[in-house]
Amino acid sequence: MLKHFFSYYKPYKKLFILDFSCAVFAALLELAFPMAVNRVIDTLLPSKNWTLIVTAVAALFAFYIINSFMQYIVTYWGHLLGLNIESDMRNDLYNHLQKQSFDYYDNERTGKLMSRMTNDLFEIGEVAHHGPEDIFIAIMTVIGTFLIMMRIHVGLAISTVVLVPLIAFLIVFFNKRMTRVNAKIFKSLADFNAGIENAIGGIRVVKAFANENYERKRFKLINNGYKHAKSLFYGTMAKSSSINYLLIRLMTLFTLLMGSYFTINNQMTNGQFVAFILLANVLVRPIEKINAVIESYPKGIAGFKRFSETMALEPSVSDAPHAKTVSQLQGQITYHNVGFHYEDSKAILTNINLTVQPGETIAFVGPSGAGKTTLCSLLPRFYDVTAGAITIDGIDIREMTLASLRQNIGIVQQDVYLFSGTVRENIAYGKLDATDDEIWQVAKLANLEDVILNMSDGLNTVIGERGVKLSGGQKQRLAIARMFLKNPPLLILDEATSALDTATERIIQDSLNKLTEGRTTLIIAHRLATIRDADRIIVIDESGIAEQGTHEQLLAQDGVYRQLQN
């Protein structure tokens, strides 16, 4: 895990060296100050040479100016180092999530993923900056301070640092406890974010059912869970900081007491005594710094563990090592003994054998849950078959790159998803470099032109989150326009006209008929009136393919299709 963590420093070696060097230099200047005071008291004061004293103070002032500059570099560029590492991790995490298959998102909540993208990585960024630097500087300062103390007075030096091992032990002890508590905090925060995302995303359903009180109680429950986890952390942190504060102050008082004794007995000079007190304060700072790191270190480690766990998840659907890029497919689709089941569930599809000729329009009908949508979702490899194989133009789809396979398939899903943005941006998602002329052309084909012209800002009209400002029919037409723009050789229409009124549906159906000419089209239909003109209708039930034929042929069979008509 540490090797993985430190690999993110590689692109920023120069920045790390700059930050680290300045931090070390600043720490060394801090060590030099007590020795300078020792020299002023023991050497310059007895000489009563005011010029030398002023010169020495001016030199120390110059040192402090340099040190202030070093502190600026450490604070700004050091945090920039952490920010860069945090940003790189966030990019890697997002890219990895993009590779994950549908089954991953079937089992993950959006709020939890958002929490990993934000809160977890923020804490990691803080540790990336402060962790290695602060720990090294603290150790270096403790050792350097102790060696200087030993040069002044061996007995007092040993007596002063006797509490350091105990403080170090307590730091490690409380650090482990806080790491465990932080894991609970991150889980509670993920549940908290997921609850908020769920409640706000479904606010219209909440209000429609007048369930505001129920949602308030549910939110209060997850909010209290998060509060409880954080209170445990703060309780542990309070114990740690309080005990360490007491031990550090005891160390300072002990130094004051013993130093006074040695000075009174002429075993130390006044300058050495003052220098020792100052060194004791310097010794305290790295311990306090480590104590402060304790607050962020467990959060960062817990966050990085979650980050590593997510990055270690391999997508269930991915490109094969030998996968090849396909260009314009002809569209002959063959299902060879295809079977499929979700993880830990019974089989949804078994022994499906079906061939679709190029340019043929196939409609799938049947009761809900029979596997119609699943059968079509296997074609673009949203899920992989668990048995058998699917080929297009004789090539197993698992031997094609995912990108090129999906570029050849256009999909209008039953649940239309529109991005928060403008009409232009949502239509152009089918072809990112589309011109306005191309967008207007497909808008006409989807019967969307008049709707856009009546909008306040035309193509630049913002449609709101998930297209909330559009009617159901307008959303469907926008999705159809997006699919027109993509213009693929294979089409999947998942009840694409379900949200349209009869008049508009007739117009859109005519446009779809024009689009499907020469293209292989799979239609998932619940309203049988929309698929009368399909070249072939496939009836799917729990046993698989129950019937197939034209509308007239299936009606004549007096089977499942005829019962669905009734």
mmCIF file of C-alpha atoms in Angstrom, residues 13-323:
data_model
loop_
_atom_site.group_PDB
_atom_site.id
_atom_site.type_symbol
_atom_site.label_atom_id
_atom_site.label_comp_id
_atom_site.label_asym_id
_atom_site.label_seq_id
_atom_site.Cartn_x
_atom_site.Cartn_y
_atom_site.Cartn_z
ATOM 1 C CA LYS A 13 9.828 14.930 -7.517
ATOM 2 C CA LYS A 14 11.156 18.478 -7.973
ATOM 3 C CA LEU A 15 8.238 19.985 -6.054
ATOM 4 C CA PHE A 16 8.679 17.435 -3.269
ATOM 5 C CA ILE A 17 12.448 18.103 -3.070
ATOM 6 C CA LEU A 18 11.805 21.883 -2.933
ATOM 7 C CA ASP A 19 9.187 21.537 -0.189
ATOM 8 C CA PHE A 20 11.190 18.982 1.776
ATOM 9 C CA SER A 21 14.472 20.905 1.542
ATOM 10 C CA CYS A 22 12.877 24.144 2.708
ATOM 11 C CA ALA A 23 11.204 22.338 5.622
ATOM 12 C CA VAL A 24 14.531 20.786 6.676
ATOM 13 C CA PHE A 25 16.356 24.125 6.349
ATOM 14 C CA ALA A 26 13.673 25.895 8.402
ATOM 15 C CA ALA A 27 13.941 23.219 11.109
ATOM 16 C CA LEU A 28 17.741 23.615 11.229
ATOM 17 C CA LEU A 29 17.406 27.386 11.658
ATOM 18 C CA GLU A 30 15.076 26.736 14.599
ATOM 19 C CA LEU A 31 17.814 24.618 16.190
ATOM 20 C CA ALA A 32 20.402 27.341 15.622
ATOM 21 C CA PHE A 33 18.435 29.997 17.531
ATOM 22 C CA PRO A 34 18.964 28.593 21.100
ATOM 23 C CA MET A 35 22.713 28.313 20.446
ATOM 24 C CA ALA A 36 22.785 31.913 19.229
ATOM 25 C CA VAL A 37 21.027 33.055 22.423
ATOM 26 C CA ASN A 38 23.544 31.032 24.457
ATOM 27 C CA ARG A 39 26.392 32.886 22.731
ATOM 28 C CA VAL A 40 24.761 36.307 23.278
ATOM 29 C CA ILE A 41 24.227 35.725 27.006
ATOM 30 C CA ASP A 42 27.572 34.069 27.791
ATOM 31 C CA THR A 43 29.864 35.975 25.427
ATOM 32 C CA LEU A 44 28.373 39.225 24.168
ATOM 33 C CA LEU A 45 26.611 40.416 27.350
ATOM 34 C CA PRO A 46 29.761 40.190 29.544
ATOM 35 C CA SER A 47 31.720 42.175 26.894
ATOM 36 C CA LYS A 48 29.084 44.961 27.054
ATOM 37 C CA ASN A 49 29.735 45.576 23.362
ATOM 38 C CA TRP A 50 26.419 47.046 22.232
ATOM 39 C CA THR A 51 27.479 47.098 18.574
ATOM 40 C CA LEU A 52 28.125 43.356 18.548
ATOM 41 C CA ILE A 53 24.818 42.665 20.323
ATOM 42 C CA VAL A 54 22.870 44.756 17.771
ATOM 43 C CA THR A 55 24.754 43.022 14.939
ATOM 44 C CA ALA A 56 23.915 39.601 16.385
ATOM 45 C CA VAL A 57 20.221 40.519 16.740
ATOM 46 C CA ALA A 58 20.206 41.888 13.156
ATOM 47 C CA ALA A 59 21.758 38.634 11.938
ATOM 48 C CA LEU A 60 19.075 36.642 13.778
ATOM 49 C CA PHE A 61 16.417 38.891 12.239
ATOM 50 C CA ALA A 62 17.840 38.112 8.785
ATOM 51 C CA PHE A 63 17.673 34.431 9.640
ATOM 52 C CA TYR A 64 14.015 34.833 10.612
ATOM 53 C CA ILE A 65 13.232 36.577 7.311
ATOM 54 C CA ILE A 66 14.822 33.659 5.456
ATOM 55 C CA ASN A 67 12.923 31.237 7.667
ATOM 56 C CA SER A 68 9.639 33.056 6.957
ATOM 57 C CA PHE A 69 10.291 32.676 3.231
ATOM 58 C CA MET A 70 10.975 28.980 3.752
ATOM 59 C CA GLN A 71 7.739 28.645 5.730
ATOM 60 C CA TYR A 72 5.841 30.275 2.845
ATOM 61 C CA ILE A 73 7.282 27.754 0.395
ATOM 62 C CA VAL A 74 6.460 24.853 2.720
ATOM 63 C CA THR A 75 2.903 26.063 3.316
ATOM 64 C CA TYR A 76 1.989 27.013 -0.265
ATOM 65 C CA TRP A 77 4.038 24.661 -2.451
ATOM 66 C CA GLY A 78 3.714 21.841 0.055
ATOM 67 C CA HIS A 79 -0.049 22.058 -0.026
ATOM 68 C CA LEU A 80 0.129 22.340 -3.817
ATOM 69 C CA LEU A 81 2.042 19.050 -3.814
ATOM 70 C CA GLY A 82 -0.746 17.438 -1.775
ATOM 71 C CA LEU A 83 -3.365 18.993 -4.059
ATOM 72 C CA ASN A 84 -1.659 17.632 -7.185
ATOM 73 C CA ILE A 85 -1.479 14.138 -5.695
ATOM 74 C CA GLU A 86 -5.124 14.369 -4.587
ATOM 75 C CA SER A 87 -6.139 15.495 -8.084
ATOM 76 C CA ASP A 88 -4.188 12.670 -9.755
ATOM 77 C CA MET A 89 -5.810 10.110 -7.464
ATOM 78 C CA ARG A 90 -9.237 11.563 -8.233
ATOM 79 C CA ASN A 91 -8.550 11.305 -11.982
ATOM 80 C CA ASP A 92 -7.382 7.711 -11.581
ATOM 81 C CA LEU A 93 -10.426 6.837 -9.488
ATOM 82 C CA TYR A 94 -12.823 8.445 -11.969
ATOM 83 C CA ASN A 95 -11.156 6.697 -14.917
ATOM 84 C CA HIS A 96 -11.328 3.394 -13.044
ATOM 85 C CA LEU A 97 -15.006 3.908 -12.238
ATOM 86 C CA GLN A 98 -15.619 4.602 -15.939
ATOM 87 C CA LYS A 99 -14.272 1.125 -16.688
ATOM 88 C CA GLN A 100 -16.583 -0.602 -14.248
ATOM 89 C CA SER A 101 -19.486 -2.577 -15.663
ATOM 90 C CA PHE A 102 -23.192 -2.170 -15.028
ATOM 91 C CA ASP A 103 -23.160 -4.862 -12.353
ATOM 92 C CA TYR A 104 -20.805 -2.726 -10.236
ATOM 93 C CA TYR A 105 -23.207 0.225 -10.303
ATOM 94 C CA ASP A 106 -26.130 -2.113 -9.665
ATOM 95 C CA ASN A 107 -24.632 -2.701 -6.201
ATOM 96 C CA GLU A 108 -23.136 0.729 -5.403
ATOM 97 C CA ARG A 109 -24.871 3.902 -4.297
ATOM 98 C CA THR A 110 -24.042 7.191 -5.976
ATOM 99 C CA GLY A 111 -23.583 9.022 -2.673
ATOM 100 C CA LYS A 112 -20.942 6.540 -1.508
ATOM 101 C CA LEU A 113 -18.974 6.924 -4.719
ATOM 102 C CA MET A 114 -19.188 10.712 -4.426
ATOM 103 C CA SER A 115 -17.852 10.470 -0.874
ATOM 104 C CA ARG A 116 -14.851 8.490 -2.110
ATOM 105 C CA MET A 117 -14.234 11.057 -4.845
ATOM 106 C CA THR A 118 -14.312 14.019 -2.438
ATOM 107 C CA ASN A 119 -13.908 13.521 1.330
ATOM 108 C CA ASP A 120 -11.625 10.474 1.183
ATOM 109 C CA LEU A 121 -9.247 12.039 -1.316
ATOM 110 C CA PHE A 122 -9.131 15.392 0.491
ATOM 111 C CA GLU A 123 -7.801 13.661 3.597
ATOM 112 C CA ILE A 124 -5.305 11.714 1.484
ATOM 113 C CA GLY A 125 -4.054 14.994 -0.008
ATOM 114 C CA GLU A 126 -3.435 16.397 3.459
ATOM 115 C CA VAL A 127 -1.436 13.326 4.476
ATOM 116 C CA ALA A 128 0.491 13.411 1.172
ATOM 117 C CA HIS A 129 1.727 16.888 2.082
ATOM 118 C CA HIS A 130 2.161 16.692 5.862
ATOM 119 C CA GLY A 131 2.831 12.988 6.429
ATOM 120 C CA PRO A 132 6.386 12.266 5.179
ATOM 121 C CA GLU A 133 7.567 15.852 5.704
ATOM 122 C CA ASP A 134 6.296 16.341 9.257
ATOM 123 C CA ILE A 135 7.375 12.910 10.460
ATOM 124 C CA PHE A 136 10.905 13.281 9.043
ATOM 125 C CA ILE A 137 11.299 16.849 10.364
ATOM 126 C CA ALA A 138 9.994 15.783 13.763
ATOM 127 C CA ILE A 139 12.457 12.884 14.034
ATOM 128 C CA MET A 140 15.321 15.049 12.747
ATOM 129 C CA THR A 141 14.473 17.845 15.187
ATOM 130 C CA VAL A 142 14.212 15.491 18.165
ATOM 131 C CA ILE A 143 17.580 13.872 17.360
ATOM 132 C CA GLY A 144 19.245 17.217 16.580
ATOM 133 C CA THR A 145 17.886 18.845 19.724
ATOM 134 C CA PHE A 146 18.989 15.891 21.870
ATOM 135 C CA LEU A 147 22.542 15.962 20.446
ATOM 136 C CA ILE A 148 22.843 19.706 21.122
ATOM 137 C CA MET A 149 21.492 19.168 24.636
ATOM 138 C CA MET A 150 24.090 16.448 25.173
ATOM 139 C CA ARG A 151 26.855 18.879 24.252
ATOM 140 C CA ILE A 152 25.569 21.344 26.854
ATOM 141 C CA HIS A 153 24.895 18.943 29.739
ATOM 142 C CA VAL A 154 24.654 15.144 29.430
ATOM 143 C CA GLY A 155 22.741 14.493 32.653
ATOM 144 C CA LEU A 156 20.104 17.152 32.017
ATOM 145 C CA ALA A 157 19.711 16.032 28.381
ATOM 146 C CA ILE A 158 18.999 12.436 29.401
ATOM 147 C CA SER A 159 16.643 13.570 32.171
ATOM 148 C CA THR A 160 14.749 15.846 29.777
ATOM 149 C CA VAL A 161 14.050 13.302 27.040
ATOM 150 C CA VAL A 162 13.117 10.429 29.368
ATOM 151 C CA LEU A 163 9.422 11.114 28.707
ATOM 152 C CA VAL A 164 9.798 11.088 24.894
ATOM 153 C CA PRO A 165 9.469 7.263 24.484
ATOM 154 C CA LEU A 166 6.318 7.300 26.627
ATOM 155 C CA ILE A 167 4.842 10.115 24.527
ATOM 156 C CA ALA A 168 5.776 8.247 21.315
ATOM 157 C CA PHE A 169 4.090 5.086 22.622
ATOM 158 C CA LEU A 170 0.903 6.991 23.417
ATOM 159 C CA ILE A 171 0.956 8.598 19.957
ATOM 160 C CA VAL A 172 1.113 5.176 18.285
ATOM 161 C CA PHE A 173 -1.542 3.768 20.623
ATOM 162 C CA PHE A 174 -4.066 6.534 20.002
ATOM 163 C CA ASN A 175 -3.218 6.613 16.291
ATOM 164 C CA LYS A 176 -4.343 2.988 15.916
ATOM 165 C CA ARG A 177 -7.562 3.690 17.784
ATOM 166 C CA MET A 178 -8.321 6.741 15.655
ATOM 167 C CA THR A 179 -7.645 4.829 12.419
ATOM 168 C CA ARG A 180 -10.307 2.293 13.402
ATOM 169 C CA VAL A 181 -12.737 5.056 14.363
ATOM 170 C CA ASN A 182 -12.060 6.887 11.092
ATOM 171 C CA ALA A 183 -13.040 3.819 9.098
ATOM 172 C CA LYS A 184 -16.439 4.050 10.832
ATOM 173 C CA ILE A 185 -16.591 7.778 10.084
ATOM 174 C CA PHE A 186 -15.964 7.257 6.365
ATOM 175 C CA LYS A 187 -18.629 4.543 6.228
ATOM 176 C CA SER A 188 -21.101 6.784 8.074
ATOM 177 C CA LEU A 189 -20.243 9.709 5.807
ATOM 178 C CA ALA A 190 -20.748 7.568 2.709
ATOM 179 C CA ASP A 191 -24.175 6.488 4.041
ATOM 180 C CA PHE A 192 -24.865 10.120 4.890
ATOM 181 C CA ASN A 193 -24.054 11.298 1.343
ATOM 182 C CA ALA A 194 -25.996 8.428 -0.191
ATOM 183 C CA GLY A 195 -29.020 9.346 1.941
ATOM 184 C CA ILE A 196 -28.851 12.989 0.865
ATOM 185 C CA GLU A 197 -28.427 12.067 -2.805
ATOM 186 C CA ASN A 198 -31.359 9.672 -2.563
ATOM 187 C CA ALA A 199 -33.655 12.146 -0.795
ATOM 188 C CA ILE A 200 -32.845 15.159 -3.001
ATOM 189 C CA GLY A 201 -32.861 13.113 -6.210
ATOM 190 C CA GLY A 202 -36.306 11.777 -5.339
ATOM 191 C CA ILE A 203 -37.725 15.011 -3.892
ATOM 192 C CA ARG A 204 -40.641 15.035 -6.338
ATOM 193 C CA VAL A 205 -41.688 11.539 -5.286
ATOM 194 C CA VAL A 206 -41.313 12.543 -1.624
ATOM 195 C CA LYS A 207 -43.587 15.554 -2.084
ATOM 196 C CA ALA A 208 -46.046 13.649 -4.269
ATOM 197 C CA PHE A 209 -46.565 11.135 -1.455
ATOM 198 C CA ALA A 210 -46.388 13.825 1.262
ATOM 199 C CA ASN A 211 -43.664 11.801 2.983
ATOM 200 C CA GLU A 212 -41.566 14.744 4.164
ATOM 201 C CA ASN A 213 -41.868 13.715 7.827
ATOM 202 C CA TYR A 214 -40.736 10.172 7.031
ATOM 203 C CA GLU A 215 -37.716 11.495 5.116
ATOM 204 C CA ARG A 216 -36.866 13.890 7.967
ATOM 205 C CA LYS A 217 -36.830 10.990 10.417
ATOM 206 C CA ARG A 218 -34.719 8.866 8.081
ATOM 207 C CA PHE A 219 -32.276 11.717 7.532
ATOM 208 C CA LYS A 220 -32.095 12.342 11.276
ATOM 209 C CA LEU A 221 -31.184 8.674 11.756
ATOM 210 C CA ILE A 222 -28.239 8.709 9.321
ATOM 211 C CA ASN A 223 -27.202 12.167 10.538
ATOM 212 C CA ASN A 224 -27.065 10.886 14.119
ATOM 213 C CA GLY A 225 -25.041 7.869 12.971
ATOM 214 C CA TYR A 226 -22.475 10.173 11.397
ATOM 215 C CA LYS A 227 -22.473 12.422 14.470
ATOM 216 C CA HIS A 228 -21.917 9.435 16.760
ATOM 217 C CA ALA A 229 -18.944 8.202 14.691
ATOM 218 C CA LYS A 230 -17.354 11.655 14.751
ATOM 219 C CA SER A 231 -17.963 12.034 18.488
ATOM 220 C CA LEU A 232 -16.032 8.783 19.075
ATOM 221 C CA PHE A 233 -13.146 10.213 17.047
ATOM 222 C CA TYR A 234 -13.157 13.517 18.925
ATOM 223 C CA GLY A 235 -13.275 11.661 22.247
ATOM 224 C CA THR A 236 -10.195 9.625 21.334
ATOM 225 C CA MET A 237 -8.450 12.725 19.979
ATOM 226 C CA ALA A 238 -9.233 14.677 23.163
ATOM 227 C CA LYS A 239 -7.733 11.953 25.362
ATOM 228 C CA SER A 240 -4.634 11.812 23.185
ATOM 229 C CA SER A 241 -4.015 15.567 23.065
ATOM 230 C CA SER A 242 -4.767 16.061 26.783
ATOM 231 C CA ILE A 243 -2.405 13.334 27.978
ATOM 232 C CA ASN A 244 0.341 14.416 25.574
ATOM 233 C CA TYR A 245 -0.091 18.066 26.593
ATOM 234 C CA LEU A 246 0.356 17.148 30.258
ATOM 235 C CA LEU A 247 3.446 15.007 29.590
ATOM 236 C CA ILE A 248 5.038 17.703 27.385
ATOM 237 C CA ARG A 249 4.500 20.380 30.022
ATOM 238 C CA LEU A 250 5.891 18.046 32.701
ATOM 239 C CA MET A 251 8.998 17.669 30.550
ATOM 240 C CA THR A 252 9.355 21.474 30.317
ATOM 241 C CA LEU A 253 8.853 21.924 34.085
ATOM 242 C CA PHE A 254 11.331 19.155 34.820
ATOM 243 C CA THR A 255 13.901 20.862 32.562
ATOM 244 C CA LEU A 256 13.271 24.176 34.360
ATOM 245 C CA LEU A 257 13.700 22.554 37.779
ATOM 246 C CA MET A 258 16.804 20.505 37.012
ATOM 247 C CA GLY A 259 18.378 23.277 34.924
ATOM 248 C CA SER A 260 17.987 25.683 37.838
ATOM 249 C CA TYR A 261 19.661 23.164 40.119
ATOM 250 C CA PHE A 262 22.659 22.675 37.786
ATOM 251 C CA THR A 263 22.981 26.453 37.217
ATOM 252 C CA ILE A 264 22.903 27.248 40.951
ATOM 253 C CA ASN A 265 25.621 24.612 41.474
ATOM 254 C CA ASN A 266 27.737 26.172 38.697
ATOM 255 C CA GLN A 267 27.479 23.117 36.466
ATOM 256 C CA MET A 268 25.863 25.286 33.727
ATOM 257 C CA THR A 269 26.210 28.882 32.684
ATOM 258 C CA ASN A 270 23.219 31.209 32.500
ATOM 259 C CA GLY A 271 23.459 31.180 28.713
ATOM 260 C CA GLN A 272 23.486 27.382 28.620
ATOM 261 C CA PHE A 273 20.492 27.287 30.972
ATOM 262 C CA VAL A 274 18.465 29.659 28.761
ATOM 263 C CA ALA A 275 19.569 27.748 25.653
ATOM 264 C CA PHE A 276 18.460 24.499 27.300
ATOM 265 C CA ILE A 277 15.006 25.941 28.094
ATOM 266 C CA LEU A 278 14.701 27.104 24.490
ATOM 267 C CA LEU A 279 15.848 23.700 23.248
ATOM 268 C CA ALA A 280 13.245 22.027 25.454
ATOM 269 C CA ASN A 281 10.606 24.172 23.744
ATOM 270 C CA VAL A 282 12.048 23.207 20.345
ATOM 271 C CA LEU A 283 11.888 19.551 21.420
ATOM 272 C CA VAL A 284 8.221 20.019 22.294
ATOM 273 C CA ARG A 285 7.259 21.357 18.838
ATOM 274 C CA PRO A 286 7.928 18.197 16.778
ATOM 275 C CA ILE A 287 6.081 16.144 19.388
ATOM 276 C CA GLU A 288 3.131 18.525 19.139
ATOM 277 C CA LYS A 289 3.410 18.390 15.338
ATOM 278 C CA ILE A 290 3.268 14.600 15.380
ATOM 279 C CA ASN A 291 0.286 14.880 17.700
ATOM 280 C CA ALA A 292 -1.379 17.165 15.123
ATOM 281 C CA VAL A 293 -0.541 14.748 12.305
ATOM 282 C CA ILE A 294 -2.413 12.104 14.290
ATOM 283 C CA GLU A 295 -5.658 13.939 13.491
ATOM 284 C CA SER A 296 -5.155 13.770 9.709
ATOM 285 C CA TYR A 297 -3.021 10.618 9.368
ATOM 286 C CA PRO A 298 -5.725 8.076 10.369
ATOM 287 C CA LYS A 299 -8.235 9.807 8.074
ATOM 288 C CA GLY A 300 -5.786 9.724 5.187
ATOM 289 C CA ILE A 301 -4.856 6.080 5.757
ATOM 290 C CA ALA A 302 -8.500 5.020 6.075
ATOM 291 C CA GLY A 303 -9.331 6.994 2.928
ATOM 292 C CA PHE A 304 -6.399 5.528 0.994
ATOM 293 C CA LYS A 305 -7.390 1.997 2.003
ATOM 294 C CA ARG A 306 -10.855 2.616 0.554
ATOM 295 C CA PHE A 307 -9.268 4.175 -2.537
ATOM 296 C CA SER A 308 -6.966 1.155 -2.974
ATOM 297 C CA GLU A 309 -9.845 -1.275 -2.504
ATOM 298 C CA THR A 310 -11.843 0.455 -5.234
ATOM 299 C CA MET A 311 -8.843 0.641 -7.579
ATOM 300 C CA ALA A 312 -8.201 -3.082 -7.033
ATOM 301 C CA LEU A 313 -11.662 -4.009 -8.326
ATOM 302 C CA GLU A 314 -11.378 -5.371 -11.838
ATOM 303 C CA PRO A 315 -14.335 -4.636 -14.147
ATOM 304 C CA SER A 316 -16.369 -7.742 -14.932
ATOM 305 C CA VAL A 317 -16.590 -6.609 -18.572
ATOM 306 C CA SER A 318 -13.379 -5.442 -20.232
ATOM 307 C CA ASP A 319 -11.402 -5.664 -23.456
ATOM 308 C CA ALA A 320 -9.742 -9.005 -24.111
ATOM 309 C CA PRO A 321 -5.944 -8.830 -24.638
ATOM 310 C CA HIS A 322 -6.406 -9.656 -28.328
ATOM 311 C CA ALA A 323 -9.530 -7.511 -28.863
#
